[in-house]
Coordinates of C-alpha atoms in Angstrom, one line a residue:
M1 CA -1.2 -17.9 -16.6
R2 CA -4.6 -16.0 -16.7
R3 CA -5.1 -13.1 -14.9
E4 CA -8.4 -12.6 -13.2
H5 CA -10.2 -9.6 -13.3
G6 CA -11.4 -8.0 -10.4
V7 CA -15.2 -7.2 -9.8
Y8 CA -13.9 -3.8 -7.9
R9 CA -10.5 -2.1 -8.3
E10 CA -9.3 1.1 -6.6
R11 CA -5.9 2.5 -6.6
T12 CA -4.9 5.0 -4.0
W13 CA -1.6 6.7 -4.6
A14 CA 0.8 8.2 -1.9
P15 CA 0.5 11.8 -1.0
A16 CA 2.7 14.3 -2.9
W17 CA 4.9 15.0 0.1
V18 CA 6.1 11.4 0.4
W19 CA 7.4 11.6 -3.3
V20 CA 9.0 14.8 -2.6
L21 CA 10.7 13.6 0.5
I22 CA 12.1 10.5 -0.9
W23 CA 13.0 12.0 -4.2
G24 CA 14.4 15.1 -2.6
A25 CA 16.4 13.2 0.0
C26 CA 18.0 11.3 -2.8
L27 CA 18.6 14.2 -5.0
A28 CA 20.5 15.9 -1.7
V29 CA 22.4 12.9 -1.3
A30 CA 23.4 13.0 -5.2
G31 CA 24.2 16.6 -5.0
A32 CA 26.4 16.1 -1.9
T33 CA 28.2 13.1 -3.7
I34 CA 29.1 15.1 -6.8
Y35 CA 30.1 18.1 -4.7
A36 CA 32.3 15.7 -2.5
A37 CA 33.6 14.2 -5.6
G38 CA 34.6 17.8 -7.0
R39 CA 36.7 18.8 -3.9
D40 CA 38.4 15.5 -3.2
P41 CA 38.2 13.6 -6.7
M42 CA 37.2 9.9 -6.4
S43 CA 37.4 7.4 -9.0
T44 CA 34.7 7.4 -11.7
T45 CA 33.5 4.0 -10.8
A46 CA 33.0 4.9 -7.2
L47 CA 31.0 8.1 -8.2
V48 CA 29.1 6.2 -10.8
L49 CA 28.0 3.4 -8.2
T50 CA 27.4 5.8 -5.6
L51 CA 25.0 8.1 -7.7
G52 CA 23.5 4.8 -9.3
A53 CA 22.6 3.5 -5.7
V54 CA 21.2 6.8 -4.7
L55 CA 18.8 7.2 -7.7
F56 CA 17.9 3.5 -7.5
F57 CA 16.4 3.9 -4.2
P58 CA 13.3 6.1 -5.0
L59 CA 12.7 4.3 -8.0
L60 CA 12.7 1.1 -5.8
M61 CA 10.6 2.4 -3.2
S62 CA 8.2 3.8 -6.0
A63 CA 7.8 0.4 -7.3
L64 CA 7.2 -1.4 -4.0
F65 CA 5.4 1.2 -1.9
L66 CA 4.0 4.3 -3.4
C67 CA 0.6 3.2 -4.3
L68 CA -2.0 1.0 -2.5
D69 CA -4.1 -1.6 -5.2
V70 CA -7.5 -2.8 -3.4
E71 CA -9.3 -5.7 -5.5
V72 CA -12.8 -7.3 -4.9
R73 CA -12.1 -10.4 -6.6
A74 CA -14.6 -13.4 -7.4
D75 CA -12.9 -15.6 -4.5
Q76 CA -10.8 -13.2 -2.5
L77 CA -10.0 -9.4 -1.4
F78 CA -6.5 -8.6 -2.8
I79 CA -4.5 -5.6 -1.4
A80 CA -0.8 -4.9 -2.8
F81 CA 1.5 -2.2 -2.3
G82 CA 3.3 -0.7 -5.5
P83 CA 2.3 -1.2 -8.9
L84 CA 4.4 -4.2 -9.3
H85 CA 2.4 -6.0 -6.3
F86 CA 5.6 -7.5 -4.4
V87 CA 3.9 -6.7 -1.2
R88 CA 0.6 -8.3 -1.2
K89 CA -2.0 -9.9 1.0
R90 CA -5.1 -12.4 0.0
I91 CA -8.2 -12.5 2.0
A92 CA -10.6 -15.5 1.1
Y93 CA -14.3 -14.4 2.1
R94 CA -14.9 -17.3 3.7
D95 CA -12.3 -16.1 6.4
M96 CA -14.4 -13.0 6.5
E97 CA -17.0 -12.3 9.5
S98 CA -17.9 -8.5 8.5
A99 CA -16.7 -5.6 6.1
E100 CA -17.7 -2.0 7.1
P101 CA -16.5 1.5 6.3
V102 CA -14.8 3.6 9.0
T103 CA -13.2 6.8 9.9
Y104 CA -10.0 6.4 11.9
S105 CA -7.0 7.9 13.4
P106 CA -4.3 6.3 11.6
L107 CA -1.5 8.0 13.6
R108 CA -3.4 7.3 17.2
E109 CA -4.5 3.8 16.3
F110 CA -1.3 2.3 14.1
G111 CA 1.4 5.0 14.7
G112 CA 1.3 5.9 11.0
W113 CA 0.4 4.6 7.5
G114 CA 1.7 1.5 5.5
I115 CA 1.4 -2.0 6.9
R116 CA 0.9 -1.4 10.8
P117 CA 0.2 -4.4 13.1
T118 CA -0.8 -3.4 16.4
G119 CA -2.7 -5.8 18.7
G120 CA -5.3 -7.9 16.8
K121 CA -5.4 -5.1 13.9
T122 CA -3.5 -4.5 11.2
A123 CA -3.9 -1.7 8.7
W124 CA -3.2 -1.4 5.0
T125 CA -3.0 2.0 4.4
I126 CA -1.3 4.7 2.2
R127 CA -3.2 7.9 3.0
G128 CA -6.2 9.5 4.6
N129 CA -8.2 8.4 7.7
R130 CA -10.9 6.3 5.9
A131 CA -10.7 2.4 5.5
V132 CA -13.0 -0.6 5.4
R133 CA -12.7 -2.7 8.6
V134 CA -12.6 -6.4 8.0
V135 CA -13.3 -8.5 10.8
L136 CA -12.2 -12.1 10.3
R137 CA -13.6 -15.2 11.8
S138 CA -10.3 -15.3 13.9
R139 CA -11.5 -11.9 15.4
K140 CA -8.3 -10.2 14.2
Q141 CA -9.1 -6.9 12.1
I142 CA -7.9 -5.6 9.0
Y143 CA -8.0 -2.3 8.1
V144 CA -7.7 -1.5 4.1
G145 CA -7.5 2.1 3.4
S146 CA -9.5 3.6 0.8
R147 CA -10.8 6.8 -0.9
F148 CA -14.1 5.0 -1.2
P149 CA -14.7 3.1 2.0
Q150 CA -18.6 2.9 1.5
R151 CA -18.2 1.5 -2.3
L152 CA -15.5 -0.9 -1.2
A153 CA -17.5 -2.3 1.6
S154 CA -20.8 -2.8 -0.7
R155 CA -18.8 -4.8 -3.0
I156 CA -17.0 -7.2 -0.3
E157 CA -20.4 -7.5 2.0
P158 CA -22.2 -9.9 -0.5
R159 CA -19.6 -12.3 -1.0
L160 CA -18.8 -12.8 2.8
G161 CA -19.0 -16.5 3.8
R162 CA -18.5 -17.7 0.5
G163 CA -16.2 -20.7 -0.3

């Protein structure tokens, strides 16, 4: 299978505090599990399974959600969370009406970061307060988080209405 190379690609990582929160919580649970095992011995298998599950969780979260990739491709805008792109969205340029850089309030307008639908708007963001607002022909709006929203919008605009 041939992988299409994007015309523009941007990767944004989650802020450090998110990494610390996820890994810290899991390591705290792992420590508590080891402590509890020392006080009330449980089977080695149960201990290994518990620790495996606790340490697997941050790895899974890292693979699924700790970065946001945005690609301006020949025929579509591609948005995906995590380096493995399990959670993704494709938007054909023919379905777009406009794309403009915006500064917004993720907490006030969407209740936070991530994939956040509210009303006729959906945010695909991982950090910060800058995005490209893509207005679809259906009048729905998609906020695509970006470190360089002017650059991203300038790559999308010439492709609008194609296809």
